[in-house]
PDB file of C-alpha atoms in Angstrom:
ATOM      1  CA  MET J   1     110.802  67.009 153.676  1.00  0.00           C
ATOM      2  CA  PHE J   2     112.223  65.430 150.534  1.00  0.00           C
ATOM      3  CA  SER J   3     108.885  65.797 148.766  1.00  0.00           C
ATOM      4  CA  THR J   4     108.740  69.529 149.670  1.00  0.00           C
ATOM      5  CA  PHE J   5     112.237  70.014 148.242  1.00  0.00           C
ATOM      6  CA  ALA J   6     111.269  68.158 145.046  1.00  0.00           C
ATOM      7  CA  ILE J   7     108.142  70.291 144.598  1.00  0.00           C
ATOM      8  CA  ARG J   8     110.112  73.514 145.159  1.00  0.00           C
ATOM      9  CA  SER J   9     112.814  72.479 142.696  1.00  0.00           C
ATOM     10  CA  ARG J  10     110.152  71.666 140.047  1.00  0.00           C
ATOM     11  CA  LYS J  11     108.592  75.107 140.593  1.00  0.00           C
ATOM     12  CA  PHE J  12     112.031  76.684 140.310  1.00  0.00           C
ATOM     13  CA  SER J  13     112.761  74.758 137.086  1.00  0.00           C
ATOM     14  CA  ALA J  14     109.401  75.739 135.629  1.00  0.00           C
ATOM     15  CA  GLY J  15     110.098  79.355 136.522  1.00  0.00           C
ATOM     16  CA  VAL J  16     113.533  79.265 134.878  1.00  0.00           C
ATOM     17  CA  ILE J  17     112.072  77.707 131.730  1.00  0.00           C
ATOM     18  CA  ALA J  18     109.252  80.264 131.629  1.00  0.00           C
ATOM     19  CA  ALA J  19     111.720  83.126 132.067  1.00  0.00           C
ATOM     20  CA  ALA J  20     113.921  81.744 129.296  1.00  0.00           C
ATOM     21  CA  VAL J  21     110.964  81.399 126.937  1.00  0.00           C
ATOM     22  CA  LEU J  22     109.625  84.846 127.812  1.00  0.00           C
ATOM     23  CA  GLY J  23     113.057  86.412 127.507  1.00  0.00           C
ATOM     24  CA  GLY J  24     113.571  84.812 124.142  1.00  0.00           C
ATOM     25  CA  SER J  25     110.271  86.147 122.891  1.00  0.00           C
ATOM     26  CA  LEU J  26     111.168  89.654 124.071  1.00  0.00           C
ATOM     27  CA  PHE J  27     114.352  89.557 122.019  1.00  0.00           C
ATOM     28  CA  ALA J  28     112.397  88.374 118.995  1.00  0.00           C
ATOM     29  CA  ALA J  29     110.000  91.327 119.357  1.00  0.00           C
ATOM     30  CA  VAL J  30     112.780  93.925 119.024  1.00  0.00           C
ATOM     31  CA  PRO J  31     112.556  95.354 115.497  1.00  0.00           C
ATOM     32  CA  VAL J  32     115.605  95.109 113.269  1.00  0.00           C
ATOM     33  CA  GLN J  33     116.954  98.544 112.340  1.00  0.00           C
ATOM     34  CA  ALA J  34     116.809  99.294 108.634  1.00  0.00           C
ATOM     35  CA  ALA J  35     120.092 100.099 106.971  1.00  0.00           C
ATOM     36  CA  PRO J  36     120.627 103.831 106.510  1.00  0.00           C
ATOM     37  CA  PRO J  37     120.258 105.212 102.979  1.00  0.00           C
ATOM     38  CA  GLY J  38     123.365 105.771 100.880  1.00  0.00           C
ATOM     39  CA  ARG J  39     125.524 108.785 101.682  1.00  0.00           C
ATOM     40  CA  PRO J  40     124.917 111.568 102.020  1.00  0.00           C
ATOM     41  CA  TYR J  41     121.912 111.144 104.232  1.00  0.00           C
ATOM     42  CA  GLY J  42     120.384 113.024 107.119  1.00  0.00           C
ATOM     43  CA  THR J  43     118.771 112.083 110.413  1.00  0.00           C
ATOM     44  CA  VAL J  44     115.938 114.189 111.842  1.00  0.00           C
ATOM     45  CA  VAL J  45     116.941 115.689 115.195  1.00  0.00           C
ATOM     46  CA  ALA J  46     113.761 117.688 115.864  1.00  0.00           C
ATOM     47  CA  SER J  47     111.725 115.823 118.493  1.00  0.00           C
ATOM     48  CA  THR J  48     108.472 116.726 116.735  1.00  0.00           C
ATOM     49  CA  GLY J  49     109.726 115.690 113.301  1.00  0.00           C
ATOM     50  CA  ILE J  50     110.176 117.943 110.294  1.00  0.00           C
ATOM     51  CA  VAL J  51     107.916 119.057 107.461  1.00  0.00           C
ATOM     52  CA  GLU J  52     108.983 118.377 103.877  1.00  0.00           C
ATOM     53  CA  ARG J  53     108.275 121.427 101.711  1.00  0.00           C
ATOM     54  CA  ALA J  54     107.701 121.956  97.991  1.00  0.00           C
ATOM     55  CA  PHE J  55     110.401 124.687  98.008  1.00  0.00           C
ATOM     56  CA  PRO J  56     113.102 125.775 100.491  1.00  0.00           C
ATOM     57  CA  SER J  57     110.865 128.096 102.487  1.00  0.00           C
ATOM     58  CA  THR J  58     108.542 127.766 105.473  1.00  0.00           C
ATOM     59  CA  ASP J  59     105.909 129.580 103.366  1.00  0.00           C
ATOM     60  CA  SER J  60     105.991 126.760 100.823  1.00  0.00           C
ATOM     61  CA  SER J  61     103.291 124.101 100.857  1.00  0.00           C
ATOM     62  CA  PRO J  62     103.920 120.996 102.980  1.00  0.00           C
ATOM     63  CA  ARG J  63     104.519 117.799 101.006  1.00  0.00           C
ATOM     64  CA  GLY J  64     105.186 115.281 103.748  1.00  0.00           C
ATOM     65  CA  MET J  65     106.685 114.673 107.145  1.00  0.00           C
ATOM     66  CA  LEU J  66     109.826 113.008 108.445  1.00  0.00           C
ATOM     67  CA  LYS J  67     109.599 111.600 111.967  1.00  0.00           C
ATOM     68  CA  PHE J  68     112.101 112.103 114.787  1.00  0.00           C
ATOM     69  CA  HIS J  69     115.207 109.979 114.110  1.00  0.00           C
ATOM     70  CA  GLY J  70     113.895 109.286 110.596  1.00  0.00           C
ATOM     71  CA  GLN J  71     116.558 109.085 107.901  1.00  0.00           C
ATOM     72  CA  ALA J  72     116.439 110.430 104.369  1.00  0.00           C
ATOM     73  CA  ALA J  73     118.882 110.448 101.473  1.00  0.00           C
ATOM     74  CA  LEU J  74     120.028 113.985 100.593  1.00  0.00           C
ATOM     75  CA  ARG J  75     120.519 115.064  96.972  1.00  0.00           C
ATOM     76  CA  CYS J  76     121.930 118.569  97.397  1.00  0.00           C
ATOM     77  CA  LYS J  77     121.624 121.818  99.354  1.00  0.00           C
ATOM     78  CA  VAL J  78     120.843 125.495  98.730  1.00  0.00           C
ATOM     79  CA  ARG J  79     121.008 128.731 100.672  1.00  0.00           C
ATOM     80  CA  ALA J  80     117.485 130.063 101.099  1.00  0.00           C
ATOM     81  CA  GLN J  81     115.238 131.240 103.945  1.00  0.00           C
ATOM     82  CA  GLU J  82     116.949 131.208 107.337  1.00  0.00           C
ATOM     83  CA  VAL J  83     115.439 128.920 109.942  1.00  0.00           C
ATOM     84  CA  GLN J  84     116.665 129.954 113.389  1.00  0.00           C
ATOM     85  CA  GLY J  85     119.883 131.344 111.915  1.00  0.00           C
ATOM     86  CA  ASN J  86     120.551 128.456 109.484  1.00  0.00           C
ATOM     87  CA  PRO J  87     120.020 129.316 105.774  1.00  0.00           C
ATOM     88  CA  ILE J  88     120.700 125.793 104.407  1.00  0.00           C
ATOM     89  CA  TRP J  89     117.928 123.585 102.987  1.00  0.00           C
ATOM     90  CA  TYR J  90     118.389 120.034 101.689  1.00  0.00           C
ATOM     91  CA  MET J  91     116.606 118.529  98.694  1.00  0.00           C
ATOM     92  CA  LEU J  92     115.757 114.870  99.255  1.00  0.00           C
ATOM     93  CA  ARG J  93     117.204 112.390  96.782  1.00  0.00           C
ATOM     94  CA  ASP J  94     114.146 110.242  96.110  1.00  0.00           C
ATOM     95  CA  ARG J  95     111.603 113.059  95.744  1.00  0.00           C
ATOM     96  CA  THR J  96     111.642 116.774  95.012  1.00  0.00           C
ATOM     97  CA  THR J  97     110.970 118.058  98.504  1.00  0.00           C
ATOM     98  CA  TRP J  98     113.025 120.248 100.813  1.00  0.00           C
ATOM     99  CA  VAL J  99     113.840 120.138 104.525  1.00  0.00           C
ATOM    100  CA  ALA J 100     115.486 122.778 106.696  1.00  0.00           C
ATOM    101  CA  ALA J 101     119.052 121.795 107.618  1.00  0.00           C
ATOM    102  CA  LYS J 102     118.503 123.248 111.093  1.00  0.00           C
ATOM    103  CA  TYR J 103     116.660 120.045 112.037  1.00  0.00           C
ATOM    104  CA  ILE J 104     118.787 117.529 110.109  1.00  0.00           C
ATOM    105  CA  GLU J 105     122.082 115.995 111.171  1.00  0.00           C
ATOM    106  CA  ASN J 106     123.791 115.008 107.957  1.00  0.00           C
ATOM    107  CA  THR J 107     126.213 112.150 107.388  1.00  0.00           C
ATOM    108  CA  GLY J 108     128.541 112.652 104.453  1.00  0.00           C
ATOM    109  CA  GLU J 109     129.278 115.697 102.324  1.00  0.00           C
ATOM    110  CA  VAL J 110     126.238 117.346 100.728  1.00  0.00           C
ATOM    111  CA  SER J 111     127.118 119.412  97.660  1.00  0.00           C
ATOM    112  CA  PHE J 112     125.323 122.565  96.569  1.00  0.00           C
ATOM    113  CA  CYS J 113     122.628 122.095  93.926  1.00  0.00           C
ATOM    114  CA  ARG J 114     123.887 122.991  90.442  1.00  0.00           C
ATOM    115  CA  THR J 115     120.579 123.324  88.627  1.00  0.00           C
ATOM    116  CA  VAL J 116     118.610 125.240  91.258  1.00  0.00           C
ATOM    117  CA  SER J 117     119.174 128.942  91.842  1.00  0.00           C
ATOM    118  CA  HIS J 118     117.308 131.666  93.694  1.00  0.00           C
ATOM    119  CA  LYS J 119     116.197 133.086  90.342  1.00  0.00           C
ATOM    120  CA  ALA J 120     114.910 129.683  89.226  1.00  0.00           C
ATOM    121  CA  LEU J 121     112.955 129.280  92.449  1.00  0.00           C
ATOM    122  CA  ASP J 122     111.286 132.650  91.855  1.00  0.00           C
ATOM    123  CA  ASP J 123     110.296 131.708  88.292  1.00  0.00           C
ATOM    124  CA  PRO J 124     106.684 130.373  88.163  1.00  0.00           C
ATOM    125  CA  GLN J 125     107.495 128.013  85.258  1.00  0.00           C
ATOM    126  CA  THR J 126     110.382 126.451  87.173  1.00  0.00           C
ATOM    127  CA  ARG J 127     108.175 126.090  90.248  1.00  0.00           C
ATOM    128  CA  ALA J 128     105.506 124.338  88.191  1.00  0.00           C
ATOM    129  CA  ALA J 129     108.085 121.972  86.691  1.00  0.00           C
ATOM    130  CA  MET J 130     109.533 121.108  90.086  1.00  0.00           C
ATOM    131  CA  GLY J 131     106.322 120.598  91.960  1.00  0.00           C
TER     132      GLY J 131
END
């Protein structure tokens, strides 16, 4: 009977050690979250992601994609084409692309763009310089 107890306790100990090792490796596999960009920044809330556009319009050519829960630094905002009742579009800080504010939850105050106007967006020379 003593030998049966000793064998069972060794199996139990081996199981505890294996669980501890496995558990430790599971914690190591969890990716570390990257720090959010400097303020103001936005987080994508659309489950399918959001298309970055050359200009603040859904007719504008796509320039990239931000994934769901992706974060991007925001430079400024403009009033342009309404997207489901929201006329605000954000220009990204690190590249000249636009995203509809309807699908972005911003953190921090985003000021209106000073150098971009509706007239400038309609001007072909300005469009060429921006894109």
